[in-house]
mmCIF file of C-alpha atoms in Angstrom:
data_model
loop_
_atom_site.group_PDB
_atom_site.id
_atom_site.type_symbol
_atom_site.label_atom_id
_atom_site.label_comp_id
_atom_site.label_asym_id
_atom_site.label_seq_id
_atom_site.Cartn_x
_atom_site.Cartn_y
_atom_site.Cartn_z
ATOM 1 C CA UNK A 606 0.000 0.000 0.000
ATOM 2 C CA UNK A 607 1.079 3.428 -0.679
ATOM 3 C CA UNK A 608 1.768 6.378 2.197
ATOM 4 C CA UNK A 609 -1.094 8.029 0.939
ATOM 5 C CA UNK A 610 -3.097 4.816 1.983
ATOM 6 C CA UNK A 611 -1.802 5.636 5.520
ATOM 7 C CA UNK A 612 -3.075 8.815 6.880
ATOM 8 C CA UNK A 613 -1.293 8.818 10.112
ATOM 9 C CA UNK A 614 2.247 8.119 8.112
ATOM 10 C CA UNK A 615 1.351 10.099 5.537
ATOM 11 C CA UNK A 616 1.028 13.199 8.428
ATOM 12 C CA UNK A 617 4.220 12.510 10.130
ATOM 13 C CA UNK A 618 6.132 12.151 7.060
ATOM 14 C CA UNK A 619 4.258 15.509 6.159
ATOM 15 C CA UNK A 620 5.420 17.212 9.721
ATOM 16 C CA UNK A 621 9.005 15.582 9.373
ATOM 17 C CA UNK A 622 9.203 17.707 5.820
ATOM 18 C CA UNK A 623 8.336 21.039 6.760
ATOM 19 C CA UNK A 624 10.899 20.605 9.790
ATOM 20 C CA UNK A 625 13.708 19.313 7.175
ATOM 21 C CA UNK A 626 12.554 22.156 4.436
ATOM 22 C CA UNK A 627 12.176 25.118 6.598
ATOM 23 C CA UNK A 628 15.335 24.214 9.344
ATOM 24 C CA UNK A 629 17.119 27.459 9.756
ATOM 25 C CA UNK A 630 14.528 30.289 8.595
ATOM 26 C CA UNK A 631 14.167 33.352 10.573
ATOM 27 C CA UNK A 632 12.337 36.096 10.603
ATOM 28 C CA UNK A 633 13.478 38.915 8.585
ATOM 29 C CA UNK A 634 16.699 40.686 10.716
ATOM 30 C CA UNK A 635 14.722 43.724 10.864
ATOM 31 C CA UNK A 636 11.326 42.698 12.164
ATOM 32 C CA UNK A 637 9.635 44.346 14.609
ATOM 33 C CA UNK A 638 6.456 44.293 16.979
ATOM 34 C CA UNK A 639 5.167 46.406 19.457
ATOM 35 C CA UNK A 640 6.817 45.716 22.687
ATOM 36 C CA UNK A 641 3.892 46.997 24.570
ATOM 37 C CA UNK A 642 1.063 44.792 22.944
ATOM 38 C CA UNK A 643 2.921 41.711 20.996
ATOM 39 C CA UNK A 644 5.818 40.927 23.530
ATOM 40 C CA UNK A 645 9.439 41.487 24.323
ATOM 41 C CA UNK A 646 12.770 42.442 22.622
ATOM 42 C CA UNK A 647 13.713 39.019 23.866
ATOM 43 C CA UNK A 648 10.852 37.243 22.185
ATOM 44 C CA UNK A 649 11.158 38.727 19.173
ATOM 45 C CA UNK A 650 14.758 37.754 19.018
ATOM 46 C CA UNK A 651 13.911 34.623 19.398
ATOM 47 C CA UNK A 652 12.098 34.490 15.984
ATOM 48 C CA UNK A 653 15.342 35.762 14.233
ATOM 49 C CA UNK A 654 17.214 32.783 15.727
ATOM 50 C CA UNK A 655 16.824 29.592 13.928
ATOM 51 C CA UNK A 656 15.703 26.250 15.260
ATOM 52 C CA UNK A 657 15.004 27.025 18.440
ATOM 53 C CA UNK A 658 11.728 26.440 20.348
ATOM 54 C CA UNK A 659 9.542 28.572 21.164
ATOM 55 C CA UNK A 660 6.876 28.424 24.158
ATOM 56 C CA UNK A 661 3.226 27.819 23.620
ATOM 57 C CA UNK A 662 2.435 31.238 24.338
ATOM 58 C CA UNK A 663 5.226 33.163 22.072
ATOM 59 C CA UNK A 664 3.995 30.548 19.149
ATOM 60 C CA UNK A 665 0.574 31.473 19.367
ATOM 61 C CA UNK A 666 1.313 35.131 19.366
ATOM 62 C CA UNK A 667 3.534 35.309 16.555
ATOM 63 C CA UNK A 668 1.083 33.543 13.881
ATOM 64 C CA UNK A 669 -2.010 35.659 15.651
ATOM 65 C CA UNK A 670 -0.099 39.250 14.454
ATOM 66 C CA UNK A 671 -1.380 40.404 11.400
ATOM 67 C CA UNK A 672 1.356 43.059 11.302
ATOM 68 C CA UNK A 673 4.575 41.350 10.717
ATOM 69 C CA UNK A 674 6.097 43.606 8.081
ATOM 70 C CA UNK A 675 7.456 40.253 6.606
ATOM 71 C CA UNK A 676 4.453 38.011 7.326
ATOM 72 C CA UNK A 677 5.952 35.023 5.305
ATOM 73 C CA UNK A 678 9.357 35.001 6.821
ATOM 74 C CA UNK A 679 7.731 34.727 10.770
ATOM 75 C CA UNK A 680 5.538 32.093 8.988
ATOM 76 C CA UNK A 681 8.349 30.130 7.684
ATOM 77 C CA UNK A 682 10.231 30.917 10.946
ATOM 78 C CA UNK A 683 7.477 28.679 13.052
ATOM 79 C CA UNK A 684 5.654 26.268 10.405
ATOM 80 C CA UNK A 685 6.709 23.283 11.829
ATOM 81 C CA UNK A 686 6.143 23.733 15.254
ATOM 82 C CA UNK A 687 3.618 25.871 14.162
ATOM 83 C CA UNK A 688 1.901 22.382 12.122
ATOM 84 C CA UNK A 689 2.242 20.327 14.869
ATOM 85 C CA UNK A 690 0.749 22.643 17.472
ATOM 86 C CA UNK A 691 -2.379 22.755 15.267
ATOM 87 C CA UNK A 692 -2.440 18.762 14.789
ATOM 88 C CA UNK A 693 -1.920 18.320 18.291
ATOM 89 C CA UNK A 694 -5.411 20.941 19.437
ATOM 90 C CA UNK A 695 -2.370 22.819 20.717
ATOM 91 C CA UNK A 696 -3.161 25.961 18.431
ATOM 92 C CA UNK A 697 -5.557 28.644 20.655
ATOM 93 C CA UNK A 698 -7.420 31.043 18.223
ATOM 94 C CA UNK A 699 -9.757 33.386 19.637
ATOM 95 C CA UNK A 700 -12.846 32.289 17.884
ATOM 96 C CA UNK A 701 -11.952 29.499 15.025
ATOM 97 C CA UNK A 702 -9.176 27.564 13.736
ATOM 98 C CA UNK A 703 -9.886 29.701 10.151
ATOM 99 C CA UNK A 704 -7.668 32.041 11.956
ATOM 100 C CA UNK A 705 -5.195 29.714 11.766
ATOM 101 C CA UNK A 706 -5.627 29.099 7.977
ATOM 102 C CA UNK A 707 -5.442 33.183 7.638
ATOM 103 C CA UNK A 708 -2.267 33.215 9.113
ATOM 104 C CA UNK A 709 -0.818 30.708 6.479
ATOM 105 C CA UNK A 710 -2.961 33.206 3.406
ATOM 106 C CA UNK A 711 -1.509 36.266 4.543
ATOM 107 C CA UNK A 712 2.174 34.401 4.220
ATOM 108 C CA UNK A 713 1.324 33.784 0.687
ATOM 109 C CA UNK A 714 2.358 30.532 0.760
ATOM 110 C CA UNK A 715 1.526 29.465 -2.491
ATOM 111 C CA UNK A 716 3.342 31.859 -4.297
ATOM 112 C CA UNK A 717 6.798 30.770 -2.654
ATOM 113 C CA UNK A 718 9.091 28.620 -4.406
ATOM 114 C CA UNK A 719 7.561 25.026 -4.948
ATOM 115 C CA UNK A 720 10.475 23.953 -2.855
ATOM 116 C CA UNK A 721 8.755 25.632 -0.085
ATOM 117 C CA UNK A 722 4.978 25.531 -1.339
ATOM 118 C CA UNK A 723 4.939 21.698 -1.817
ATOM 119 C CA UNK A 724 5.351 20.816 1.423
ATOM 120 C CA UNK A 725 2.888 22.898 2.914
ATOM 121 C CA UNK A 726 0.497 21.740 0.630
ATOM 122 C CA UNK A 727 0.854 18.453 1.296
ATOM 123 C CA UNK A 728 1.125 18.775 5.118
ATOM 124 C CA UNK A 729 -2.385 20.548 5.109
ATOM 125 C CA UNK A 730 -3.669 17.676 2.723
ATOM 126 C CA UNK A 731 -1.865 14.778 4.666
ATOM 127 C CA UNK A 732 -3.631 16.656 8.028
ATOM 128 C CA UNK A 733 -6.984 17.205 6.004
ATOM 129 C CA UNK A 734 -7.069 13.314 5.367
ATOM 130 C CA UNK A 735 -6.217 12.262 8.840
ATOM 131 C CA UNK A 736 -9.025 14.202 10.322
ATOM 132 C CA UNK A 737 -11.662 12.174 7.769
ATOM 133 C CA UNK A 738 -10.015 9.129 8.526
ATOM 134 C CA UNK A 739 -8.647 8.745 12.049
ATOM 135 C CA UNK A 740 -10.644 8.216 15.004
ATOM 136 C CA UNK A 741 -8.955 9.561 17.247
ATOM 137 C CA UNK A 742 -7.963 12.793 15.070
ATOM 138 C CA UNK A 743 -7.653 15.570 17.727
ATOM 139 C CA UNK A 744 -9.040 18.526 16.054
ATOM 140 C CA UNK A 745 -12.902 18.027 14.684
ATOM 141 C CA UNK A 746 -12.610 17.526 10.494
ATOM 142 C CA UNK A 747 -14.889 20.813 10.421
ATOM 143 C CA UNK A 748 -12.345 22.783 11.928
ATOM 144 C CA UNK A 749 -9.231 21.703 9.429
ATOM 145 C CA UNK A 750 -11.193 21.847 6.433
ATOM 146 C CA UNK A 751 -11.991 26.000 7.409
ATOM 147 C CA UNK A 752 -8.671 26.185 8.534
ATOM 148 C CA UNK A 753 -7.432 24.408 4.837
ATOM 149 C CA UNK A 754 -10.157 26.276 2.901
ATOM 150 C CA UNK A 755 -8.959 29.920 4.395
ATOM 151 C CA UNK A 756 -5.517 29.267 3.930
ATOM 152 C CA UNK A 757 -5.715 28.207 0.355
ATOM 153 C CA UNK A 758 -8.946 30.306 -0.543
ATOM 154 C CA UNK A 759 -10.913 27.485 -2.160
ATOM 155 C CA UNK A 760 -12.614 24.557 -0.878
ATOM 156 C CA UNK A 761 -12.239 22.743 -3.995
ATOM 157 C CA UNK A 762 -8.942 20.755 -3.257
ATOM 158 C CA UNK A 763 -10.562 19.651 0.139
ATOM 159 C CA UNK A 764 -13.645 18.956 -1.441
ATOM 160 C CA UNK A 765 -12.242 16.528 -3.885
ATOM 161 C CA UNK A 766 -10.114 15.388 -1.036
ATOM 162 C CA UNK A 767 -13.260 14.575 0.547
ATOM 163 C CA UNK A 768 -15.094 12.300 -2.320
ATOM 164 C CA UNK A 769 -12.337 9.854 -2.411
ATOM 165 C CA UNK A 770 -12.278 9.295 1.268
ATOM 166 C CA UNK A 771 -15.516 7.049 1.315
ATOM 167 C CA UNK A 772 -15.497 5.132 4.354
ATOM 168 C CA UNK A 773 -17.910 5.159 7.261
ATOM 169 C CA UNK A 774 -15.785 7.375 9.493
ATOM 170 C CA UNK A 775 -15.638 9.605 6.520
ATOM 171 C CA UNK A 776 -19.068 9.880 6.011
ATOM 172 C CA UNK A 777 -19.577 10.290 9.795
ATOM 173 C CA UNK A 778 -17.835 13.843 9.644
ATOM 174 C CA UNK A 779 -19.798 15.135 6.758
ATOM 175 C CA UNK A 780 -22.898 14.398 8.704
ATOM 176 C CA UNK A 781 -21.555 16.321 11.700
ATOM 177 C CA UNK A 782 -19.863 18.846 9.716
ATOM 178 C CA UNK A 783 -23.333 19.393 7.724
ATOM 179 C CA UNK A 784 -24.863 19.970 11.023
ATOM 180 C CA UNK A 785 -22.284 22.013 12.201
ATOM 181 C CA UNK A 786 -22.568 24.622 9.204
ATOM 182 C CA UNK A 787 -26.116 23.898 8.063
ATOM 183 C CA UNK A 788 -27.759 26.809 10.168
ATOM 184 C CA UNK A 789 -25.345 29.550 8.697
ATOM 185 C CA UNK A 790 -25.182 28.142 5.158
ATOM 186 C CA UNK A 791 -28.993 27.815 5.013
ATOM 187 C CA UNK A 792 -28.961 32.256 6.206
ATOM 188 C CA UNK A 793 -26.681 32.496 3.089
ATOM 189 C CA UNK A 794 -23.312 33.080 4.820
ATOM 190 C CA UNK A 795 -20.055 31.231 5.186
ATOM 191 C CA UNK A 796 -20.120 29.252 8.077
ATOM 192 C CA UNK A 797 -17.304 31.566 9.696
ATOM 193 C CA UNK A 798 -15.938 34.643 9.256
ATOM 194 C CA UNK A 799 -13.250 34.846 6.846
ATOM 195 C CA UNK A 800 -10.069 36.559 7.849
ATOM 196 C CA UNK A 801 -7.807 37.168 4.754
ATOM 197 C CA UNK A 802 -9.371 40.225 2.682
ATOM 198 C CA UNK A 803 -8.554 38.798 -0.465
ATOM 199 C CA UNK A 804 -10.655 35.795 -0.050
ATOM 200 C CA UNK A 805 -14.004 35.952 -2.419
ATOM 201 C CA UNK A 806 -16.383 34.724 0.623
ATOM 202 C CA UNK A 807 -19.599 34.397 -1.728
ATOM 203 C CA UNK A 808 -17.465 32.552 -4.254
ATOM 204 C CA UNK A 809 -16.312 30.296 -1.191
ATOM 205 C CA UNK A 810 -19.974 29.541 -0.296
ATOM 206 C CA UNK A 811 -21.412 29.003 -3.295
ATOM 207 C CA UNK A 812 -18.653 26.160 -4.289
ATOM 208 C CA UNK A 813 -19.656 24.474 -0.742
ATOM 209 C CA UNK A 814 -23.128 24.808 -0.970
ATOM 210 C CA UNK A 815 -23.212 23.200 -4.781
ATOM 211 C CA UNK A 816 -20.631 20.743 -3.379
ATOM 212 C CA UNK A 817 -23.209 19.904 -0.750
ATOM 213 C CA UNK A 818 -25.988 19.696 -3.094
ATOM 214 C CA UNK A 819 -24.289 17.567 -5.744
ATOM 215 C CA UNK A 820 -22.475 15.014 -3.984
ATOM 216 C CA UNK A 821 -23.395 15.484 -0.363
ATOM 217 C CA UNK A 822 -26.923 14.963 -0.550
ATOM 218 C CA UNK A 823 -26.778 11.318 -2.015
ATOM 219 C CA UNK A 824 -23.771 10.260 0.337
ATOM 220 C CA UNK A 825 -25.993 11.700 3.797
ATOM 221 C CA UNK A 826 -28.557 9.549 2.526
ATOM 222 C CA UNK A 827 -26.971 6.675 1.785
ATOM 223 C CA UNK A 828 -24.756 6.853 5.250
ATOM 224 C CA UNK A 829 -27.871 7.479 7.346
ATOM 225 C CA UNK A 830 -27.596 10.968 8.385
ATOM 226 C CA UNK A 831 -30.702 11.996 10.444
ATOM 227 C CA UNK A 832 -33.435 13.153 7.788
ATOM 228 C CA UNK A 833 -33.863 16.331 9.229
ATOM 229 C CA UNK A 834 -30.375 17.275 8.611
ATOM 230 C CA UNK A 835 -30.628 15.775 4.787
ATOM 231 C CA UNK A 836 -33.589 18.310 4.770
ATOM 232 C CA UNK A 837 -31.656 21.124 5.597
ATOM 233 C CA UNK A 838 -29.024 20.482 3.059
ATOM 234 C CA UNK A 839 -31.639 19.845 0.649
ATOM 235 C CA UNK A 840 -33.079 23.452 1.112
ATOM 236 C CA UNK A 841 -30.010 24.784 0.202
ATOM 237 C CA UNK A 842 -31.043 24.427 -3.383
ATOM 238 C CA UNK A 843 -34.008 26.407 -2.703
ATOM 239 C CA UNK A 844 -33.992 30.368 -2.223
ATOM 240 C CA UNK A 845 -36.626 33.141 -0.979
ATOM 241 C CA UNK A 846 -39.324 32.541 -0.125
ATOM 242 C CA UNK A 847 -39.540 28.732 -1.069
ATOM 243 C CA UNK A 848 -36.906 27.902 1.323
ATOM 244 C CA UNK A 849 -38.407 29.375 4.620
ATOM 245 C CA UNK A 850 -42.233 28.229 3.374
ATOM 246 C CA UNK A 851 -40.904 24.585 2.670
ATOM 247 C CA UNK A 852 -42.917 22.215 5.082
ATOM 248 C CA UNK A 853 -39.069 21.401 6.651
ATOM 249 C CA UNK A 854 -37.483 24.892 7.276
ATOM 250 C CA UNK A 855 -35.965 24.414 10.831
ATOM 251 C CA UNK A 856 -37.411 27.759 12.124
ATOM 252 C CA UNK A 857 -33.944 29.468 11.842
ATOM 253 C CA UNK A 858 -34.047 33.495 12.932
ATOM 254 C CA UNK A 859 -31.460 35.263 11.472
#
């Protein structure tokens, strides 16, 4: 069987890459952050030193500024203890691990050097599948896939991730992820608030919501999902007036 056949390998061997690729980055000599609000002098040399690690707090801090003046060197500075932190639950965003996924857009990381770009891409893939197919994944699938979907801008890649992961366990998190999303989805928003002011948040929805019509809808019904819930994805297709007058509109207030 191949790695990719192995989720869990496939994630370490994911995490062991970014620390091999990005040993002995550092933030940009001249970086700076407010000493008063982000931390210390001493902290932020600590960012301009390579390889050495940083504590929980100090790690959450530094991908939580949105005002690095070199954004994608601090990124590249902490990715993988950064990666790990997030696989491990260890990550603490204020409201949603999209925040997370922000941090990684505003690096740009897909405009850096495939050298670079590759293996982030496949670390969030390799940690996307693990959290569809391990049961004891720490962080719920729901959370990665905003947290893969902000930090790429798309949910297609995740999305077609998703149909060729067909097991039970699989199918288990689409039902809770549909529940988790269905009541902002169904008031035609994303189901969080995106970070990165680039992304194209109606774009975003619409390719989850015909995502969830088109391939969804047969796969919650074939898995068993509750058939209130396969109602409430259904009424996505609907709009107006004909969704909230439909004998199964949940009553949402908005």
């Amino acid at each position: 069987m191949h790695l990719a056949d192995h989720p869990a390998r496939r994630l370490s061997a994911a995490l062991d890459n970014l620390s091999s690729t990005f040993r002995g980055m550092t933030a940009h000599p001249d970086e700076y952050n407010c000493d008063c609000h982000w931390g210390s002098a001493e902290e932020l040399a600590l960012l301009k030193t390579p390889d050495v690690e940083l504590a929980p707090d100090l790690l959450n801090r530094a991908w939580q500024a949105i005002d690095w003046s070199d954004h994608a060197a601090v990124l590249r500075r902490i990715l993988p203890q950064f990666a790990r932190a997030l696989v491990a639950g260890q990550a603490e965003p204020l409201f949603g691990l999209e925040e997370a996924g922000s941090s990684f857009a505003r690096g740009r990381w897909q405009q850096w050097p495939d050298k670079h770009a590759g293996p982030v891409r496949e670390f969030l893939h390799a940690w996307w599948a693990q959290s569809l197919t391990d049961p004891d994944a720490t962080v719920p699938a729901h959370e990665v896939l905003a947290a893969c979907a902000e930090a790429s801008g798309s949910f297609g890649p995740w999305l077609a991730d998703w149909e060729e992961q067909t097991g039970s366990l699989s199918d288990r998190r689409l039902t809770e992820t549909a529940a988790e999303w269905e009541y902002e989805l169904l008031g035609d928003n994303m189901p969080w608030d995106v970070h990165w002011y680039e992304l194209d948040d109606e774009k975003m929805r619409a390719e989850l919501v015909t995502w969830l019509l088109e391939h969804a809808t047969v796969r919650l019904r074939e898995s068993g999902a509750p058939a209130d819930l396969q109602h409430r994805i259904r009424l996505l297709g609907l709009t107006g007036e004909a969704r909230w007058t439909d004998p199964h509109w949940p009553g949402h207030r908005y």
